[in-house]
PDB file of C-alpha atoms in Angstrom:
ATOM      1  CA  UNK A   1     160.883 135.340  37.039  1.00  0.00           C
ATOM      2  CA  UNK A   2     159.076 136.279  33.828  1.00  0.00           C
ATOM      3  CA  UNK A   3     159.428 139.987  33.139  1.00  0.00           C
ATOM      4  CA  UNK A   4     156.782 142.281  31.699  1.00  0.00           C
ATOM      5  CA  UNK A   5     158.369 142.409  28.227  1.00  0.00           C
ATOM      6  CA  UNK A   6     161.630 141.777  26.404  1.00  0.00           C
ATOM      7  CA  UNK A   7     164.674 143.322  28.067  1.00  0.00           C
ATOM      8  CA  UNK A   8     165.842 144.936  24.827  1.00  0.00           C
ATOM      9  CA  UNK A   9     163.132 147.577  25.330  1.00  0.00           C
ATOM     10  CA  UNK A  10     163.867 148.239  28.996  1.00  0.00           C
ATOM     11  CA  UNK A  11     166.397 151.063  28.782  1.00  0.00           C
ATOM     12  CA  UNK A  12     164.253 152.966  26.265  1.00  0.00           C
ATOM     13  CA  UNK A  13     161.146 152.487  28.392  1.00  0.00           C
ATOM     14  CA  UNK A  14     162.998 153.774  31.467  1.00  0.00           C
ATOM     15  CA  UNK A  15     164.320 156.810  29.605  1.00  0.00           C
ATOM     16  CA  UNK A  16     160.923 157.613  28.114  1.00  0.00           C
ATOM     17  CA  UNK A  17     159.010 157.395  31.385  1.00  0.00           C
ATOM     18  CA  UNK A  18     161.742 159.314  33.187  1.00  0.00           C
ATOM     19  CA  UNK A  19     161.546 162.075  30.598  1.00  0.00           C
ATOM     20  CA  UNK A  20     157.737 162.062  30.777  1.00  0.00           C
ATOM     21  CA  UNK A  21     157.766 162.667  34.533  1.00  0.00           C
ATOM     22  CA  UNK A  22     160.468 165.334  34.291  1.00  0.00           C
ATOM     23  CA  UNK A  23     158.675 167.184  31.488  1.00  0.00           C
ATOM     24  CA  UNK A  24     155.204 166.993  33.052  1.00  0.00           C
ATOM     25  CA  UNK A  25     156.287 168.105  36.526  1.00  0.00           C
ATOM     26  CA  UNK A  26     159.110 170.554  35.844  1.00  0.00           C
ATOM     27  CA  UNK A  27     158.258 172.054  32.450  1.00  0.00           C
ATOM     28  CA  UNK A  28     154.454 171.789  32.475  1.00  0.00           C
ATOM     29  CA  UNK A  29     154.064 172.402  36.231  1.00  0.00           C
ATOM     30  CA  UNK A  30     151.735 169.442  36.797  1.00  0.00           C
ATOM     31  CA  UNK A  31     152.003 168.182  40.360  1.00  0.00           C
ATOM     32  CA  UNK A  32     153.644 164.783  40.696  1.00  0.00           C
ATOM     33  CA  UNK A  33     150.640 163.164  42.362  1.00  0.00           C
ATOM     34  CA  UNK A  34     148.293 164.534  39.700  1.00  0.00           C
ATOM     35  CA  UNK A  35     150.477 163.268  36.873  1.00  0.00           C
ATOM     36  CA  UNK A  36     150.565 159.825  38.484  1.00  0.00           C
ATOM     37  CA  UNK A  37     146.749 159.798  38.588  1.00  0.00           C
ATOM     38  CA  UNK A  38     146.564 160.815  34.939  1.00  0.00           C
ATOM     39  CA  UNK A  39     149.168 158.230  33.969  1.00  0.00           C
ATOM     40  CA  UNK A  40     147.500 155.238  35.634  1.00  0.00           C
ATOM     41  CA  UNK A  41     144.092 156.332  34.324  1.00  0.00           C
ATOM     42  CA  UNK A  42     145.371 156.472  30.754  1.00  0.00           C
ATOM     43  CA  UNK A  43     145.754 153.652  28.271  1.00  0.00           C
ATOM     44  CA  UNK A  44     149.422 154.644  27.969  1.00  0.00           C
ATOM     45  CA  UNK A  45     150.220 152.854  31.237  1.00  0.00           C
ATOM     46  CA  UNK A  46     148.533 149.682  29.982  1.00  0.00           C
ATOM     47  CA  UNK A  47     150.345 149.832  26.654  1.00  0.00           C
ATOM     48  CA  UNK A  48     153.684 150.164  28.435  1.00  0.00           C
ATOM     49  CA  UNK A  49     152.809 147.250  30.734  1.00  0.00           C
ATOM     50  CA  UNK A  50     151.802 145.114  27.764  1.00  0.00           C
ATOM     51  CA  UNK A  51     155.106 145.761  26.043  1.00  0.00           C
ATOM     52  CA  UNK A  52     153.781 147.513  22.954  1.00  0.00           C
ATOM     53  CA  UNK A  53     156.928 148.491  20.998  1.00  0.00           C
ATOM     54  CA  UNK A  54     155.319 151.654  19.620  1.00  0.00           C
ATOM     55  CA  UNK A  55     155.139 152.991  23.170  1.00  0.00           C
ATOM     56  CA  UNK A  56     158.195 151.321  24.694  1.00  0.00           C
ATOM     57  CA  UNK A  57     160.595 152.450  22.009  1.00  0.00           C
ATOM     58  CA  UNK A  58     158.648 154.526  19.505  1.00  0.00           C
ATOM     59  CA  UNK A  59     157.766 157.575  21.582  1.00  0.00           C
ATOM     60  CA  UNK A  60     159.795 160.108  23.504  1.00  0.00           C
ATOM     61  CA  UNK A  61     158.915 160.977  27.070  1.00  0.00           C
ATOM     62  CA  UNK A  62     157.507 164.305  25.934  1.00  0.00           C
ATOM     63  CA  UNK A  63     155.225 162.500  23.503  1.00  0.00           C
ATOM     64  CA  UNK A  64     154.133 160.075  26.231  1.00  0.00           C
ATOM     65  CA  UNK A  65     153.313 162.955  28.597  1.00  0.00           C
ATOM     66  CA  UNK A  66     151.361 164.716  25.858  1.00  0.00           C
ATOM     67  CA  UNK A  67     149.407 161.531  25.077  1.00  0.00           C
ATOM     68  CA  UNK A  68     148.614 160.971  28.758  1.00  0.00           C
ATOM     69  CA  UNK A  69     147.347 164.502  29.337  1.00  0.00           C
ATOM     70  CA  UNK A  70     145.426 164.708  26.056  1.00  0.00           C
ATOM     71  CA  UNK A  71     143.658 161.404  26.678  1.00  0.00           C
ATOM     72  CA  UNK A  72     142.705 162.088  30.293  1.00  0.00           C
ATOM     73  CA  UNK A  73     142.009 165.839  30.247  1.00  0.00           C
ATOM     74  CA  UNK A  74     141.570 166.791  26.590  1.00  0.00           C
ATOM     75  CA  UNK A  75     144.293 169.435  26.968  1.00  0.00           C
ATOM     76  CA  UNK A  76     147.470 169.866  24.936  1.00  0.00           C
ATOM     77  CA  UNK A  77     150.901 170.382  26.445  1.00  0.00           C
ATOM     78  CA  UNK A  78     152.919 173.175  24.849  1.00  0.00           C
ATOM     79  CA  UNK A  79     155.666 173.954  27.365  1.00  0.00           C
ATOM     80  CA  UNK A  80     159.235 173.880  26.111  1.00  0.00           C
ATOM     81  CA  UNK A  81     161.283 171.055  27.651  1.00  0.00           C
ATOM     82  CA  UNK A  82     164.010 172.057  30.101  1.00  0.00           C
ATOM     83  CA  UNK A  83     167.521 171.331  28.877  1.00  0.00           C
ATOM     84  CA  UNK A  84     169.323 169.227  31.502  1.00  0.00           C
ATOM     85  CA  UNK A  85     172.761 167.707  31.817  1.00  0.00           C
ATOM     86  CA  UNK A  86     171.838 165.455  34.713  1.00  0.00           C
ATOM     87  CA  UNK A  87     168.787 163.504  35.900  1.00  0.00           C
ATOM     88  CA  UNK A  88     166.209 165.303  38.005  1.00  0.00           C
ATOM     89  CA  UNK A  89     164.478 163.583  40.909  1.00  0.00           C
ATOM     90  CA  UNK A  90     161.354 163.430  38.748  1.00  0.00           C
ATOM     91  CA  UNK A  91     163.262 161.730  35.931  1.00  0.00           C
ATOM     92  CA  UNK A  92     164.652 159.194  38.403  1.00  0.00           C
ATOM     93  CA  UNK A  93     161.141 158.387  39.665  1.00  0.00           C
ATOM     94  CA  UNK A  94     159.873 157.500  36.188  1.00  0.00           C
ATOM     95  CA  UNK A  95     163.118 155.683  35.346  1.00  0.00           C
ATOM     96  CA  UNK A  96     163.145 153.580  38.535  1.00  0.00           C
ATOM     97  CA  UNK A  97     159.430 152.767  38.472  1.00  0.00           C
ATOM     98  CA  UNK A  98     159.676 151.690  34.823  1.00  0.00           C
ATOM     99  CA  UNK A  99     162.448 149.293  35.816  1.00  0.00           C
ATOM    100  CA  UNK A 100     160.442 147.840  38.683  1.00  0.00           C
ATOM    101  CA  UNK A 101     157.357 147.397  36.510  1.00  0.00           C
ATOM    102  CA  UNK A 102     159.436 145.467  33.962  1.00  0.00           C
ATOM    103  CA  UNK A 103     161.172 143.471  36.691  1.00  0.00           C
ATOM    104  CA  UNK A 104     158.031 142.511  38.621  1.00  0.00           C
ATOM    105  CA  UNK A 105     155.340 142.496  35.968  1.00  0.00           C
ATOM    106  CA  UNK A 106     153.093 144.392  38.392  1.00  0.00           C
ATOM    107  CA  UNK A 107     150.755 147.054  37.108  1.00  0.00           C
ATOM    108  CA  UNK A 108     151.671 150.721  37.390  1.00  0.00           C
ATOM    109  CA  UNK A 109     148.405 151.159  39.258  1.00  0.00           C
ATOM    110  CA  UNK A 110     149.485 148.776  42.033  1.00  0.00           C
ATOM    111  CA  UNK A 111     152.978 150.283  42.203  1.00  0.00           C
ATOM    112  CA  UNK A 112     151.627 153.791  42.643  1.00  0.00           C
ATOM    113  CA  UNK A 113     149.165 152.565  45.259  1.00  0.00           C
ATOM    114  CA  UNK A 114     152.187 151.595  47.329  1.00  0.00           C
ATOM    115  CA  UNK A 115     154.106 154.864  46.903  1.00  0.00           C
ATOM    116  CA  UNK A 116     153.082 158.499  46.778  1.00  0.00           C
ATOM    117  CA  UNK A 117     155.054 160.913  44.633  1.00  0.00           C
ATOM    118  CA  UNK A 118     156.441 162.610  47.762  1.00  0.00           C
ATOM    119  CA  UNK A 119     157.670 159.276  49.117  1.00  0.00           C
ATOM    120  CA  UNK A 120     159.439 158.529  45.862  1.00  0.00           C
ATOM    121  CA  UNK A 121     161.018 161.990  45.828  1.00  0.00           C
ATOM    122  CA  UNK A 122     162.403 161.401  49.322  1.00  0.00           C
ATOM    123  CA  UNK A 123     163.976 158.137  48.134  1.00  0.00           C
ATOM    124  CA  UNK A 124     165.899 159.950  45.406  1.00  0.00           C
ATOM    125  CA  UNK A 125     168.685 161.301  47.623  1.00  0.00           C
ATOM    126  CA  UNK A 126     169.653 157.901  49.000  1.00  0.00           C
ATOM    127  CA  UNK A 127     168.928 155.703  45.988  1.00  0.00           C
ATOM    128  CA  UNK A 128     169.616 157.623  42.781  1.00  0.00           C
ATOM    129  CA  UNK A 129     173.295 156.636  42.761  1.00  0.00           C
ATOM    130  CA  UNK A 130     172.629 153.052  43.884  1.00  0.00           C
ATOM    131  CA  UNK A 131     171.901 150.122  41.600  1.00  0.00           C
ATOM    132  CA  UNK A 132     168.237 150.238  40.584  1.00  0.00           C
ATOM    133  CA  UNK A 133     167.790 146.718  41.993  1.00  0.00           C
ATOM    134  CA  UNK A 134     167.938 148.345  45.452  1.00  0.00           C
ATOM    135  CA  UNK A 135     164.781 150.283  44.633  1.00  0.00           C
ATOM    136  CA  UNK A 136     163.197 147.093  43.287  1.00  0.00           C
ATOM    137  CA  UNK A 137     163.869 145.313  46.588  1.00  0.00           C
ATOM    138  CA  UNK A 138     162.297 148.152  48.581  1.00  0.00           C
ATOM    139  CA  UNK A 139     159.280 148.290  46.261  1.00  0.00           C
ATOM    140  CA  UNK A 140     158.789 144.524  46.514  1.00  0.00           C
ATOM    141  CA  UNK A 141     158.851 144.633  50.301  1.00  0.00           C
ATOM    142  CA  UNK A 142     156.369 147.529  50.448  1.00  0.00           C
ATOM    143  CA  UNK A 143     153.915 145.930  48.026  1.00  0.00           C
ATOM    144  CA  UNK A 144     154.016 142.564  49.786  1.00  0.00           C
ATOM    145  CA  UNK A 145     153.296 144.345  53.069  1.00  0.00           C
ATOM    146  CA  UNK A 146     150.371 146.304  51.653  1.00  0.00           C
ATOM    147  CA  UNK A 147     148.881 143.542  49.527  1.00  0.00           C
ATOM    148  CA  UNK A 148     148.810 140.203  51.374  1.00  0.00           C
ATOM    149  CA  UNK A 149     149.094 137.036  49.334  1.00  0.00           C
ATOM    150  CA  UNK A 150     146.100 135.940  47.307  1.00  0.00           C
ATOM    151  CA  UNK A 151     144.024 132.834  47.991  1.00  0.00           C
ATOM    152  CA  UNK A 152     145.524 131.284  44.864  1.00  0.00           C
ATOM    153  CA  UNK A 153     149.072 131.744  46.129  1.00  0.00           C
ATOM    154  CA  UNK A 154     148.196 130.562  49.646  1.00  0.00           C
ATOM    155  CA  UNK A 155     146.444 127.411  48.415  1.00  0.00           C
ATOM    156  CA  UNK A 156     149.143 126.672  45.841  1.00  0.00           C
ATOM    157  CA  UNK A 157     151.888 126.995  48.457  1.00  0.00           C
ATOM    158  CA  UNK A 158     149.980 124.786  50.916  1.00  0.00           C
ATOM    159  CA  UNK A 159     149.552 122.179  48.170  1.00  0.00           C
ATOM    160  CA  UNK A 160     153.309 122.291  47.521  1.00  0.00           C
ATOM    161  CA  UNK A 161     152.959 123.197  43.870  1.00  0.00           C
ATOM    162  CA  UNK A 162     155.166 125.678  42.016  1.00  0.00           C
ATOM    163  CA  UNK A 163     153.684 128.210  39.615  1.00  0.00           C
ATOM    164  CA  UNK A 164     155.295 126.387  36.683  1.00  0.00           C
ATOM    165  CA  UNK A 165     153.912 123.044  37.819  1.00  0.00           C
ATOM    166  CA  UNK A 166     150.427 124.478  38.257  1.00  0.00           C
ATOM    167  CA  UNK A 167     150.607 125.991  34.779  1.00  0.00           C
ATOM    168  CA  UNK A 168     151.699 122.680  33.253  1.00  0.00           C
ATOM    169  CA  UNK A 169     149.058 120.586  35.004  1.00  0.00           C
ATOM    170  CA  UNK A 170     146.178 123.023  34.557  1.00  0.00           C
ATOM    171  CA  UNK A 171     146.920 124.285  31.061  1.00  0.00           C
ATOM    172  CA  UNK A 172     146.605 127.872  32.315  1.00  0.00           C
ATOM    173  CA  UNK A 173     149.565 129.981  31.206  1.00  0.00           C
ATOM    174  CA  UNK A 174     152.341 130.661  33.691  1.00  0.00           C
ATOM    175  CA  UNK A 175     152.004 134.375  32.972  1.00  0.00           C
ATOM    176  CA  UNK A 176     148.306 134.326  33.901  1.00  0.00           C
ATOM    177  CA  UNK A 177     148.975 132.492  37.158  1.00  0.00           C
ATOM    178  CA  UNK A 178     151.674 135.016  38.065  1.00  0.00           C
ATOM    179  CA  UNK A 179     149.385 137.930  37.266  1.00  0.00           C
ATOM    180  CA  UNK A 180     146.531 136.496  39.338  1.00  0.00           C
ATOM    181  CA  UNK A 181     148.877 136.005  42.282  1.00  0.00           C
ATOM    182  CA  UNK A 182     150.278 139.526  41.931  1.00  0.00           C
ATOM    183  CA  UNK A 183     146.754 140.988  41.616  1.00  0.00           C
ATOM    184  CA  UNK A 184     147.596 142.353  38.166  1.00  0.00           C
ATOM    185  CA  UNK A 185     144.608 140.361  36.890  1.00  0.00           C
ATOM    186  CA  UNK A 186     141.395 139.949  38.879  1.00  0.00           C
ATOM    187  CA  UNK A 187     140.848 136.239  39.478  1.00  0.00           C
ATOM    188  CA  UNK A 188     137.202 136.978  40.273  1.00  0.00           C
ATOM    189  CA  UNK A 189     136.824 137.814  36.575  1.00  0.00           C
ATOM    190  CA  UNK A 190     138.601 134.690  35.326  1.00  0.00           C
ATOM    191  CA  UNK A 191     136.631 132.334  33.101  1.00  0.00           C
ATOM    192  CA  UNK A 192     134.853 129.397  34.705  1.00  0.00           C
ATOM    193  CA  UNK A 193     137.074 127.075  32.670  1.00  0.00           C
ATOM    194  CA  UNK A 194     140.252 128.660  34.044  1.00  0.00           C
ATOM    195  CA  UNK A 195     138.992 128.509  37.612  1.00  0.00           C
ATOM    196  CA  UNK A 196     137.864 124.915  37.195  1.00  0.00           C
ATOM    197  CA  UNK A 197     141.201 123.728  35.818  1.00  0.00           C
ATOM    198  CA  UNK A 198     143.229 125.466  38.545  1.00  0.00           C
ATOM    199  CA  UNK A 199     140.912 124.307  41.334  1.00  0.00           C
ATOM    200  CA  UNK A 200     141.011 120.719  40.050  1.00  0.00           C
ATOM    201  CA  UNK A 201     144.818 120.634  40.228  1.00  0.00           C
ATOM    202  CA  UNK A 202     144.916 122.188  43.720  1.00  0.00           C
ATOM    203  CA  UNK A 203     142.094 120.063  45.126  1.00  0.00           C
ATOM    204  CA  UNK A 204     139.968 123.044  46.145  1.00  0.00           C
ATOM    205  CA  UNK A 205     136.684 124.548  45.006  1.00  0.00           C
ATOM    206  CA  UNK A 206     136.451 127.349  42.477  1.00  0.00           C
ATOM    207  CA  UNK A 207     134.970 129.549  45.206  1.00  0.00           C
ATOM    208  CA  UNK A 208     138.116 129.042  47.326  1.00  0.00           C
ATOM    209  CA  UNK A 209     140.094 130.981  44.728  1.00  0.00           C
ATOM    210  CA  UNK A 210     137.902 134.081  44.811  1.00  0.00           C
ATOM    211  CA  UNK A 211     139.117 137.259  46.492  1.00  0.00           C
ATOM    212  CA  UNK A 212     136.792 139.248  48.748  1.00  0.00           C
TER     213      UNK A 212
END
């Protein structure tokens, strides 16, 4: 599996997003669901997904939260952070979701479509001491249940072609194929050239690859 960005940034990204959630919810008194909406609406979520080092490793969680709120509401956060000696449930949510986004390459938008803040909070008691891969397995299962496979994945599997093989034969990057299949990129907006090359390899029409 190709991850969202280099693993050397993962622990910092987890810590930053964990701190952002903890600060926004507990210090600034923003509801968890509202902060999620602000986060996925902001360019900060996209920059984290795209692996921009300035955001993955260059900003603290408090700075990320401030950027998110300023961009989406025009307001400034001024609350003093709460000094903690352990991880709050809110910290764990940001920390675990950051791991799963790196692991899966899925967008934060799709992840938070699968889980509400309350659902994630309820998972804290049973999962916060477990290996984070346990959360990743649960998240994978939920997202696959909610978002059935794409036409591209269905046709590729029926053709008996791996993602890597399709990438090699079509000249479309493996990363792009993975993102189309995971709905992180909209295949309906793909270029005609991309659609043509993929369809030619799979023996289908370009229209067969579109999602309704």
